[in-house]
PDB file of C-alpha atoms in Angstrom:
ATOM      1  CA  MET A   1      -8.409   2.756 -49.875  1.00 31.00           C
ATOM      2  CA  ARG A   2      -5.678   5.195 -48.826  1.00 29.00           C
ATOM      3  CA  LYS A   3      -4.523   5.482 -52.436  1.00 30.00           C
ATOM      4  CA  ILE A   4      -8.044   6.098 -53.670  1.00 26.00           C
ATOM      5  CA  SER A   5      -8.623   8.678 -50.925  1.00 31.00           C
ATOM      6  CA  ALA A   6      -5.509  10.586 -51.878  1.00 30.00           C
ATOM      7  CA  LEU A   7      -6.545  10.679 -55.503  1.00 27.00           C
ATOM      8  CA  LEU A   8     -10.026  11.891 -54.554  1.00 29.00           C
ATOM      9  CA  ILE A   9      -8.534  14.866 -52.764  1.00 29.00           C
ATOM     10  CA  ALA A  10      -6.390  15.591 -55.798  1.00 31.00           C
ATOM     11  CA  GLY A  11      -9.354  15.959 -58.124  1.00 32.00           C
ATOM     12  CA  ALA A  12     -12.776  14.879 -59.284  1.00 32.00           C
ATOM     13  CA  ALA A  13     -11.517  12.988 -62.300  1.00 31.00           C
ATOM     14  CA  VAL A  14     -10.794   9.878 -60.246  1.00 28.00           C
ATOM     15  CA  VAL A  15     -14.137   9.661 -58.465  1.00 31.00           C
ATOM     16  CA  ALA A  16     -15.007   6.601 -60.513  1.00 32.00           C
ATOM     17  CA  GLY A  17     -12.590   4.724 -58.251  1.00 33.00           C
ATOM     18  CA  TRP A  18     -14.244   5.872 -55.020  1.00 37.00           C
ATOM     19  CA  PRO A  19     -16.717   3.202 -53.860  1.00 40.00           C
ATOM     20  CA  GLY A  20     -19.145   5.543 -52.174  1.00 47.00           C
ATOM     21  CA  ALA A  21     -19.825   8.173 -54.802  1.00 46.00           C
ATOM     22  CA  GLY A  22     -20.237   6.233 -58.001  1.00 45.00           C
ATOM     23  CA  PRO A  23     -19.115   7.264 -61.511  1.00 43.00           C
ATOM     24  CA  ALA A  24     -18.509  10.898 -62.367  1.00 42.00           C
ATOM     25  CA  SER A  25     -21.040  12.668 -64.551  1.00 39.00           C
ATOM     26  CA  ALA A  26     -19.828  13.455 -68.063  1.00 38.00           C
ATOM     27  CA  ALA A  27     -21.156  16.988 -67.805  1.00 41.00           C
ATOM     28  CA  PRO A  28     -21.951  18.846 -64.590  1.00 46.00           C
ATOM     29  CA  GLY A  29     -25.630  19.448 -64.020  1.00 89.00           C
ATOM     30  CA  PHE A  30     -24.960  21.986 -61.288  1.00 97.00           C
ATOM     31  CA  GLY A  31     -22.621  24.925 -61.167  1.00 97.00           C
ATOM     32  CA  GLU A  32     -22.566  25.838 -57.489  1.00 98.00           C
ATOM     33  CA  TYR A  33     -23.165  23.484 -54.574  1.00 98.00           C
ATOM     34  CA  VAL A  34     -23.271  24.471 -50.903  1.00 98.00           C
ATOM     35  CA  ALA A  35     -23.413  21.848 -48.133  1.00 98.00           C
ATOM     36  CA  LEU A  36     -24.944  22.860 -44.800  1.00 98.00           C
ATOM     37  CA  GLY A  37     -25.441  21.060 -41.527  1.00 98.00           C
ATOM     38  CA  ASP A  38     -24.137  19.511 -38.341  1.00 98.00           C
ATOM     39  CA  SER A  39     -21.628  16.791 -37.439  1.00 97.00           C
ATOM     40  CA  TRP A  40     -23.542  14.043 -39.262  1.00 98.00           C
ATOM     41  CA  ALA A  41     -23.408  16.175 -42.393  1.00 98.00           C
ATOM     42  CA  ALA A  42     -19.708  16.812 -41.780  1.00 98.00           C
ATOM     43  CA  ASP A  43     -19.222  13.083 -41.086  1.00 97.00           C
ATOM     44  CA  ALA A  44     -17.232  14.264 -38.084  1.00 96.00           C
ATOM     45  CA  THR A  45     -13.790  12.714 -37.810  1.00 94.00           C
ATOM     46  CA  VAL A  46     -10.473  13.060 -36.022  1.00 91.00           C
ATOM     47  CA  THR A  47      -8.694  10.752 -38.474  1.00 91.00           C
ATOM     48  CA  THR A  48      -9.222  12.551 -41.787  1.00 93.00           C
ATOM     49  CA  PRO A  49     -10.237  16.127 -40.886  1.00 95.00           C
ATOM     50  CA  SER A  50     -10.290  18.874 -43.495  1.00 96.00           C
ATOM     51  CA  THR A  51      -9.710  22.599 -42.975  1.00 97.00           C
ATOM     52  CA  GLU A  52     -10.321  23.506 -46.610  1.00 97.00           C
ATOM     53  CA  PHE A  53     -13.662  25.148 -45.842  1.00 98.00           C
ATOM     54  CA  VAL A  54     -13.980  25.328 -42.035  1.00 98.00           C
ATOM     55  CA  PRO A  55     -11.812  25.441 -38.892  1.00 97.00           C
ATOM     56  CA  LEU A  56     -10.314  22.207 -37.574  1.00 97.00           C
ATOM     57  CA  GLY A  57     -12.734  22.271 -34.640  1.00 97.00           C
ATOM     58  CA  CYS A  58     -15.630  21.514 -36.976  1.00 98.00           C
ATOM     59  CA  ALA A  59     -14.150  18.011 -37.416  1.00 97.00           C
ATOM     60  CA  GLN A  60     -15.290  18.055 -41.032  1.00 98.00           C
ATOM     61  CA  SER A  61     -14.172  14.953 -42.912  1.00 97.00           C
ATOM     62  CA  ALA A  62     -12.034  15.191 -46.031  1.00 97.00           C
ATOM     63  CA  HIS A  63     -14.330  12.493 -47.443  1.00 97.00           C
ATOM     64  CA  ASP A  64     -17.751  13.530 -46.148  1.00 98.00           C
ATOM     65  CA  TYR A  65     -20.743  12.845 -48.330  1.00 98.00           C
ATOM     66  CA  ALA A  66     -20.963  16.392 -49.642  1.00 98.00           C
ATOM     67  CA  LYS A  67     -17.418  16.257 -51.003  1.00 98.00           C
ATOM     68  CA  GLN A  68     -18.179  12.915 -52.631  1.00 98.00           C
ATOM     69  CA  VAL A  69     -21.315  14.335 -54.243  1.00 98.00           C
ATOM     70  CA  ALA A  70     -19.503  17.445 -55.475  1.00 98.00           C
ATOM     71  CA  ALA A  71     -16.752  15.332 -56.996  1.00 97.00           C
ATOM     72  CA  ALA A  72     -19.116  12.766 -58.522  1.00 97.00           C
ATOM     73  CA  LEU A  73     -21.093  15.529 -60.241  1.00 97.00           C
ATOM     74  CA  ALA A  74     -17.953  17.486 -61.207  1.00 97.00           C
ATOM     75  CA  ILE A  75     -19.428  20.644 -59.704  1.00 97.00           C
ATOM     76  CA  PRO A  76     -17.039  23.548 -60.401  1.00 97.00           C
ATOM     77  CA  ASN A  77     -17.976  25.705 -57.403  1.00 98.00           C
ATOM     78  CA  PHE A  78     -18.380  23.895 -54.112  1.00 98.00           C
ATOM     79  CA  ARG A  79     -18.428  25.111 -50.524  1.00 98.00           C
ATOM     80  CA  ASP A  80     -18.814  22.848 -47.507  1.00 98.00           C
ATOM     81  CA  ALA A  81     -20.036  24.755 -44.435  1.00 98.00           C
ATOM     82  CA  THR A  82     -20.917  21.695 -42.325  1.00 98.00           C
ATOM     83  CA  CYS A  83     -19.631  21.758 -38.758  1.00 98.00           C
ATOM     84  CA  GLY A  84     -19.798  19.546 -35.694  1.00 97.00           C
ATOM     85  CA  GLY A  85     -22.150  20.820 -33.014  1.00 97.00           C
ATOM     86  CA  ALA A  86     -24.062  23.071 -35.400  1.00 98.00           C
ATOM     87  CA  THR A  87     -27.658  24.033 -34.716  1.00 98.00           C
ATOM     88  CA  VAL A  88     -30.154  25.885 -36.875  1.00 98.00           C
ATOM     89  CA  HIS A  89     -29.014  29.113 -35.216  1.00 97.00           C
ATOM     90  CA  ASP A  90     -25.506  28.548 -36.589  1.00 98.00           C
ATOM     91  CA  LEU A  91     -26.874  28.797 -40.101  1.00 98.00           C
ATOM     92  CA  THR A  92     -27.179  32.549 -39.556  1.00 98.00           C
ATOM     93  CA  ARG A  93     -24.622  33.288 -36.845  1.00 98.00           C
ATOM     94  CA  PRO A  94     -20.911  32.547 -36.307  1.00 98.00           C
ATOM     95  CA  GLN A  95     -20.157  29.280 -34.531  1.00 98.00           C
ATOM     96  CA  GLU A  96     -17.170  29.239 -32.205  1.00 97.00           C
ATOM     97  CA  VAL A  97     -15.208  25.998 -32.362  1.00 97.00           C
ATOM     98  CA  THR A  98     -11.788  24.865 -31.246  1.00 93.00           C
ATOM     99  CA  GLY A  99      -9.207  26.680 -33.321  1.00 89.00           C
ATOM    100  CA  GLY A 100     -11.438  29.348 -34.758  1.00 96.00           C
ATOM    101  CA  VAL A 101     -14.882  30.439 -35.825  1.00 98.00           C
ATOM    102  CA  ASN A 102     -17.056  28.943 -38.527  1.00 98.00           C
ATOM    103  CA  ALA A 103     -18.783  31.810 -40.298  1.00 98.00           C
ATOM    104  CA  PRO A 104     -22.584  31.687 -40.520  1.00 98.00           C
ATOM    105  CA  GLN A 105     -23.270  28.777 -42.823  1.00 98.00           C
ATOM    106  CA  PHE A 106     -25.714  30.759 -44.930  1.00 98.00           C
ATOM    107  CA  ASP A 107     -22.858  33.133 -45.821  1.00 98.00           C
ATOM    108  CA  ARG A 108     -21.759  30.535 -48.380  1.00 98.00           C
ATOM    109  CA  LEU A 109     -25.045  30.802 -50.260  1.00 98.00           C
ATOM    110  CA  THR A 110     -25.318  33.113 -53.273  1.00 98.00           C
ATOM    111  CA  SER A 111     -27.934  33.927 -55.848  1.00 98.00           C
ATOM    112  CA  SER A 112     -26.169  31.549 -58.258  1.00 98.00           C
ATOM    113  CA  THR A 113     -26.140  28.557 -55.886  1.00 98.00           C
ATOM    114  CA  ASP A 114     -28.126  25.839 -57.630  1.00 98.00           C
ATOM    115  CA  LEU A 115     -27.698  22.873 -55.266  1.00 98.00           C
ATOM    116  CA  VAL A 116     -27.949  22.824 -51.474  1.00 98.00           C
ATOM    117  CA  THR A 117     -27.928  19.936 -49.011  1.00 98.00           C
ATOM    118  CA  LEU A 118     -29.025  20.487 -45.417  1.00 98.00           C
ATOM    119  CA  GLU A 119     -28.799  17.980 -42.573  1.00 98.00           C
ATOM    120  CA  ILE A 120     -29.539  19.419 -39.162  1.00 98.00           C
ATOM    121  CA  GLY A 121     -31.777  18.984 -36.121  1.00 96.00           C
ATOM    122  CA  GLY A 122     -30.092  16.409 -33.905  1.00 96.00           C
ATOM    123  CA  ASN A 123     -28.548  19.048 -31.679  1.00 96.00           C
ATOM    124  CA  ASP A 124     -31.523  21.421 -31.786  1.00 95.00           C
ATOM    125  CA  THR A 125     -34.023  18.817 -30.614  1.00 95.00           C
ATOM    126  CA  GLY A 126     -31.779  17.587 -27.817  1.00 93.00           C
ATOM    127  CA  LEU A 127     -31.495  14.053 -29.167  1.00 93.00           C
ATOM    128  CA  ALA A 128     -27.735  14.152 -29.739  1.00 90.00           C
ATOM    129  CA  PRO A 129     -26.854  15.315 -26.210  1.00 87.00           C
ATOM    130  CA  ALA A 130     -29.499  13.000 -24.724  1.00 91.00           C
ATOM    131  CA  VAL A 131     -27.542   9.965 -25.948  1.00 91.00           C
ATOM    132  CA  GLN A 132     -24.788  10.830 -23.484  1.00 90.00           C
ATOM    133  CA  ASP A 133     -27.344  10.664 -20.662  1.00 92.00           C
ATOM    134  CA  CYS A 134     -28.067   7.036 -21.562  1.00 93.00           C
ATOM    135  CA  LEU A 135     -24.603   5.753 -20.661  1.00 94.00           C
ATOM    136  CA  THR A 136     -24.668   3.491 -17.616  1.00 93.00           C
ATOM    137  CA  LEU A 137     -22.804   0.659 -15.911  1.00 94.00           C
ATOM    138  CA  ASP A 138     -26.074  -1.014 -14.946  1.00 95.00           C
ATOM    139  CA  PRO A 139     -28.083  -2.578 -17.805  1.00 93.00           C
ATOM    140  CA  ALA A 140     -31.166  -2.747 -15.566  1.00 94.00           C
ATOM    141  CA  VAL A 141     -31.606   1.031 -15.328  1.00 94.00           C
ATOM    142  CA  SER A 142     -32.839   3.570 -17.838  1.00 94.00           C
ATOM    143  CA  PRO A 143     -31.227   6.923 -17.045  1.00 95.00           C
ATOM    144  CA  CYS A 144     -32.235   8.399 -20.393  1.00 93.00           C
ATOM    145  CA  GLN A 145     -35.930   7.873 -19.891  1.00 92.00           C
ATOM    146  CA  ALA A 146     -35.667   8.793 -16.231  1.00 93.00           C
ATOM    147  CA  LYS A 147     -34.426  12.223 -17.299  1.00 94.00           C
ATOM    148  CA  TRP A 148     -36.246  12.784 -20.576  1.00 95.00           C
ATOM    149  CA  VAL A 149     -39.601  11.044 -19.979  1.00 95.00           C
ATOM    150  CA  PRO A 150     -40.590  12.273 -16.505  1.00 93.00           C
ATOM    151  CA  GLY A 151     -44.109  11.305 -15.546  1.00 93.00           C
ATOM    152  CA  GLY A 152     -44.578   9.645 -18.918  1.00 93.00           C
ATOM    153  CA  VAL A 153     -44.150  12.921 -20.828  1.00 96.00           C
ATOM    154  CA  ASP A 154     -41.485  12.490 -23.503  1.00 96.00           C
ATOM    155  CA  ARG A 155     -39.610  15.787 -23.661  1.00 96.00           C
ATOM    156  CA  ILE A 156     -37.508  14.773 -26.685  1.00 96.00           C
ATOM    157  CA  SER A 157     -40.631  13.906 -28.683  1.00 97.00           C
ATOM    158  CA  ALA A 158     -42.083  17.284 -27.767  1.00 97.00           C
ATOM    159  CA  GLN A 159     -38.903  19.080 -28.798  1.00 97.00           C
ATOM    160  CA  ILE A 160     -38.764  17.233 -32.100  1.00 97.00           C
ATOM    161  CA  SER A 161     -42.312  18.306 -32.924  1.00 97.00           C
ATOM    162  CA  ALA A 162     -41.693  21.863 -31.784  1.00 97.00           C
ATOM    163  CA  TYR A 163     -38.693  22.267 -34.104  1.00 97.00           C
ATOM    164  CA  GLU A 164     -40.534  21.408 -37.306  1.00 98.00           C
ATOM    165  CA  PRO A 165     -41.476  25.046 -38.086  1.00 98.00           C
ATOM    166  CA  THR A 166     -37.856  26.065 -37.490  1.00 98.00           C
ATOM    167  CA  ILE A 167     -36.600  23.571 -40.081  1.00 98.00           C
ATOM    168  CA  VAL A 168     -39.269  24.714 -42.528  1.00 98.00           C
ATOM    169  CA  ALA A 169     -38.226  28.331 -41.990  1.00 98.00           C
ATOM    170  CA  ALA A 170     -34.567  27.426 -42.554  1.00 98.00           C
ATOM    171  CA  VAL A 171     -35.347  25.842 -45.912  1.00 98.00           C
ATOM    172  CA  ARG A 172     -37.406  28.852 -46.957  1.00 98.00           C
ATOM    173  CA  ASP A 173     -34.554  31.113 -45.872  1.00 98.00           C
ATOM    174  CA  ILE A 174     -32.223  29.155 -48.144  1.00 98.00           C
ATOM    175  CA  ARG A 175     -34.635  29.665 -51.012  1.00 98.00           C
ATOM    176  CA  GLU A 176     -34.696  33.409 -50.429  1.00 98.00           C
ATOM    177  CA  ARG A 177     -30.916  33.555 -50.667  1.00 98.00           C
ATOM    178  CA  SER A 178     -30.623  31.056 -53.510  1.00 98.00           C
ATOM    179  CA  PRO A 179     -33.909  31.154 -55.439  1.00 98.00           C
ATOM    180  CA  HIS A 180     -32.716  28.814 -58.191  1.00 96.00           C
ATOM    181  CA  ALA A 181     -31.308  26.122 -55.910  1.00 98.00           C
ATOM    182  CA  ARG A 182     -32.479  22.561 -55.694  1.00 98.00           C
ATOM    183  CA  ILE A 183     -32.667  22.022 -51.932  1.00 98.00           C
ATOM    184  CA  LEU A 184     -32.225  18.568 -50.429  1.00 98.00           C
ATOM    185  CA  LEU A 185     -33.115  17.966 -46.779  1.00 98.00           C
ATOM    186  CA  VAL A 186     -31.113  14.962 -45.591  1.00 98.00           C
ATOM    187  CA  ASP A 187     -32.139  12.778 -42.644  1.00 98.00           C
ATOM    188  CA  TYR A 188     -30.097  10.636 -40.227  1.00 98.00           C
ATOM    189  CA  LEU A 189     -29.208   7.020 -40.941  1.00 97.00           C
ATOM    190  CA  GLU A 190     -29.870   4.255 -38.433  1.00 96.00           C
ATOM    191  CA  GLY A 191     -27.330   4.790 -35.677  1.00 93.00           C
ATOM    192  CA  ILE A 192     -29.081   2.433 -33.286  1.00 93.00           C
ATOM    193  CA  GLY A 193     -31.744  -0.176 -33.886  1.00 91.00           C
ATOM    194  CA  ILE A 194     -35.193  -0.457 -32.346  1.00 93.00           C
ATOM    195  CA  SER A 195     -35.069  -4.066 -31.143  1.00 92.00           C
ATOM    196  CA  SER A 196     -32.328  -3.999 -28.502  1.00 93.00           C
ATOM    197  CA  GLY A 197     -28.976  -2.531 -27.575  1.00 94.00           C
ATOM    198  CA  CYS A 198     -25.646  -4.325 -27.234  1.00 94.00           C
ATOM    199  CA  PHE A 199     -24.624  -3.833 -23.611  1.00 94.00           C
ATOM    200  CA  PRO A 200     -21.825  -3.822 -22.493  1.00 92.00           C
ATOM    201  CA  ARG A 201     -20.163  -3.109 -25.859  1.00 89.00           C
ATOM    202  CA  ILE A 202     -22.193   0.072 -25.873  1.00 91.00           C
ATOM    203  CA  PRO A 203     -23.070   0.765 -22.208  1.00 93.00           C
ATOM    204  CA  ILE A 204     -26.708   1.666 -22.759  1.00 95.00           C
ATOM    205  CA  SER A 205     -29.534  -0.504 -21.441  1.00 96.00           C
ATOM    206  CA  ASP A 206     -31.805  -2.213 -23.961  1.00 96.00           C
ATOM    207  CA  THR A 207     -34.719  -0.080 -22.812  1.00 95.00           C
ATOM    208  CA  ASP A 208     -32.878   3.184 -23.389  1.00 95.00           C
ATOM    209  CA  ALA A 209     -31.297   1.952 -26.636  1.00 96.00           C
ATOM    210  CA  VAL A 210     -34.704   1.171 -28.116  1.00 96.00           C
ATOM    211  CA  TRP A 211     -35.983   4.553 -26.922  1.00 96.00           C
ATOM    212  CA  VAL A 212     -33.117   6.380 -28.658  1.00 96.00           C
ATOM    213  CA  GLY A 213     -33.705   4.363 -31.811  1.00 95.00           C
ATOM    214  CA  ARG A 214     -37.356   5.356 -31.875  1.00 97.00           C
ATOM    215  CA  LYS A 215     -36.526   9.028 -31.229  1.00 97.00           C
ATOM    216  CA  LEU A 216     -34.256   8.931 -34.266  1.00 97.00           C
ATOM    217  CA  ILE A 217     -37.145   7.653 -36.352  1.00 97.00           C
ATOM    218  CA  GLU A 218     -39.320  10.474 -34.995  1.00 98.00           C
ATOM    219  CA  LEU A 219     -36.644  13.026 -35.888  1.00 98.00           C
ATOM    220  CA  ASP A 220     -36.400  11.692 -39.432  1.00 98.00           C
ATOM    221  CA  ALA A 221     -40.193  11.718 -39.787  1.00 98.00           C
ATOM    222  CA  MET A 222     -40.235  15.346 -38.696  1.00 98.00           C
ATOM    223  CA  LEU A 223     -37.582  16.199 -41.299  1.00 98.00           C
ATOM    224  CA  ALA A 224     -39.658  14.430 -43.954  1.00 98.00           C
ATOM    225  CA  ARG A 225     -42.698  16.521 -43.029  1.00 98.00           C
ATOM    226  CA  ALA A 226     -40.622  19.697 -43.038  1.00 98.00           C
ATOM    227  CA  ALA A 227     -39.317  18.855 -46.503  1.00 98.00           C
ATOM    228  CA  THR A 228     -42.855  18.390 -47.793  1.00 98.00           C
ATOM    229  CA  GLU A 229     -44.082  21.631 -46.236  1.00 98.00           C
ATOM    230  CA  SER A 230     -41.128  23.698 -47.452  1.00 98.00           C
ATOM    231  CA  GLY A 231     -40.890  22.189 -50.916  1.00 97.00           C
ATOM    232  CA  ALA A 232     -37.448  20.651 -50.392  1.00 98.00           C
ATOM    233  CA  ARG A 233     -36.506  17.207 -51.662  1.00 98.00           C
ATOM    234  CA  PHE A 234     -36.260  14.724 -48.783  1.00 98.00           C
ATOM    235  CA  VAL A 235     -33.268  12.372 -48.823  1.00 98.00           C
ATOM    236  CA  ASP A 236     -33.963   9.196 -46.855  1.00 98.00           C
ATOM    237  CA  THR A 237     -30.645   7.811 -45.631  1.00 98.00           C
ATOM    238  CA  TYR A 238     -32.341   5.805 -42.875  1.00 97.00           C
ATOM    239  CA  ARG A 239     -33.887   3.474 -45.401  1.00 93.00           C
ATOM    240  CA  GLY A 240     -31.256   1.015 -46.500  1.00 94.00           C
ATOM    241  CA  SER A 241     -29.168   1.472 -43.369  1.00 96.00           C
ATOM    242  CA  ALA A 242     -30.890  -1.206 -41.284  1.00 93.00           C
ATOM    243  CA  GLY A 243     -28.404  -3.766 -39.999  1.00 94.00           C
ATOM    244  CA  HIS A 244     -25.566  -1.256 -40.097  1.00 96.00           C
ATOM    245  CA  ASP A 245     -26.094   0.379 -36.699  1.00 95.00           C
ATOM    246  CA  ALA A 246     -23.406   0.950 -34.075  1.00 94.00           C
ATOM    247  CA  CYS A 247     -23.952  -2.491 -32.511  1.00 95.00           C
ATOM    248  CA  GLN A 248     -22.762  -4.289 -35.649  1.00 95.00           C
ATOM    249  CA  PRO A 249     -19.188  -5.559 -36.138  1.00 93.00           C
ATOM    250  CA  PRO A 250     -16.444  -3.564 -37.880  1.00 92.00           C
ATOM    251  CA  GLY A 251     -16.887  -3.485 -41.619  1.00 93.00           C
ATOM    252  CA  THR A 252     -20.669  -3.827 -41.225  1.00 95.00           C
ATOM    253  CA  ARG A 253     -21.553  -0.869 -39.027  1.00 95.00           C
ATOM    254  CA  TRP A 254     -21.952   2.530 -40.640  1.00 96.00           C
ATOM    255  CA  VAL A 255     -22.141   4.405 -37.330  1.00 95.00           C
ATOM    256  CA  GLU A 256     -19.522   4.010 -34.616  1.00 94.00           C
ATOM    257  CA  GLY A 257     -20.303   3.298 -30.958  1.00 90.00           C
ATOM    258  CA  LEU A 258     -18.688   4.496 -27.779  1.00 87.00           C
ATOM    259  CA  ILE A 259     -15.250   2.965 -28.384  1.00 82.00           C
ATOM    260  CA  PRO A 260     -13.462   5.714 -30.333  1.00 73.00           C
ATOM    261  CA  PHE A 261     -11.751   3.479 -32.895  1.00 78.00           C
ATOM    262  CA  SER A 262     -12.827   2.320 -36.329  1.00 81.00           C
ATOM    263  CA  THR A 263     -11.519   0.171 -39.132  1.00 84.00           C
ATOM    264  CA  ASP A 264     -13.348   2.311 -41.709  1.00 81.00           C
ATOM    265  CA  PRO A 265     -10.904   4.004 -41.992  1.00 80.00           C
ATOM    266  CA  ALA A 266      -8.526   2.674 -39.357  1.00 84.00           C
ATOM    267  CA  GLY A 267      -8.030   5.227 -36.607  1.00 81.00           C
ATOM    268  CA  LEU A 268      -9.771   7.317 -34.006  1.00 82.00           C
ATOM    269  CA  VAL A 269     -13.373   8.319 -34.553  1.00 83.00           C
ATOM    270  CA  VAL A 270     -16.019  10.552 -33.027  1.00 91.00           C
ATOM    271  CA  PRO A 271     -18.370   8.235 -31.079  1.00 91.00           C
ATOM    272  CA  PHE A 272     -21.969   7.878 -32.289  1.00 93.00           C
ATOM    273  CA  HIS A 273     -21.227   9.349 -35.731  1.00 95.00           C
ATOM    274  CA  PRO A 274     -21.042   7.873 -39.234  1.00 96.00           C
ATOM    275  CA  ASP A 275     -17.786   6.216 -40.224  1.00 95.00           C
ATOM    276  CA  GLN A 276     -16.552   6.236 -43.823  1.00 95.00           C
ATOM    277  CA  LEU A 277     -18.962   3.464 -44.799  1.00 96.00           C
ATOM    278  CA  GLY A 278     -21.793   5.605 -43.445  1.00 97.00           C
ATOM    279  CA  ALA A 279     -20.552   8.646 -45.346  1.00 97.00           C
ATOM    280  CA  ASP A 280     -20.430   6.576 -48.519  1.00 98.00           C
ATOM    281  CA  HIS A 281     -24.045   5.493 -47.939  1.00 98.00           C
ATOM    282  CA  GLN A 282     -25.102   9.098 -47.437  1.00 98.00           C
ATOM    283  CA  ALA A 283     -23.386  10.088 -50.688  1.00 98.00           C
ATOM    284  CA  ARG A 284     -25.148   7.327 -52.601  1.00 98.00           C
ATOM    285  CA  ALA A 285     -28.511   8.401 -51.160  1.00 98.00           C
ATOM    286  CA  VAL A 286     -28.000  12.041 -52.172  1.00 98.00           C
ATOM    287  CA  LEU A 287     -26.858  11.088 -55.665  1.00 98.00           C
ATOM    288  CA  ALA A 288     -29.854   8.766 -56.050  1.00 97.00           C
ATOM    289  CA  ALA A 289     -32.173  11.619 -55.032  1.00 97.00           C
ATOM    290  CA  LEU A 290     -30.594  13.659 -57.823  1.00 97.00           C
ATOM    291  CA  GLY A 291     -31.193  10.852 -60.300  1.00 94.00           C
ATOM    292  CA  ARG A 292     -27.508   9.912 -60.542  1.00 90.00           C
TER     293      ARG A 292
END
């Protein structure tokens, strides 16, 4: 895998050997691809970070799904703006990160951009930070729901619904900047299931784990609606990811849990983010949506 990874960085001609992206296209169907989004789009990593397009603090992977897609399609002009911690606001404003500033992500778009992927919303809706509130040493308590569902009113559900117009507006803003682009709105794969958790391996009670899993489904459903309303193509990475959540063993899970170490690839990881197997799945889903 290390040898294949090194060759992938060297050039697109060897993408046929990369298990996640599939065979390279004989002739590129797109001339300019821009990838936008947050840490799940960047496939945030501390093991294989890339500073080719963004500062180190973005934790953008050298093998994120966008880079796999660009290589598989032999796209001559590619820019990857994805950055950990990004919100919709960071699409149009500079984002300060450790070691520098990521320019507004939309700055990478041009009138000749003909392919755009966008994966964003986890930070905006509060779901990503809410996961940290679920951590507990007592499997009998539900600190997440105690904070986020006071009096039976689910604040995360409300925030997910409220952000739908913002996602729609972001897609339409992309179209204004790049009127000829095919725009793909990518959702989030299954990071946690909806049947139970796996305490104490991941110190979240079953009740809170199931709640987070269902909020993720709600977030993806909102993104699907936003894609329909804005005319973007929806990429469903959740489908097909069942049984690969963070509670599964190494080599099976596509999203890492709290313990910051993975075998895919071996090394430190960013907790609760896709590992390389997850990035490969995302790449396959995007390529399938493009008919490749």
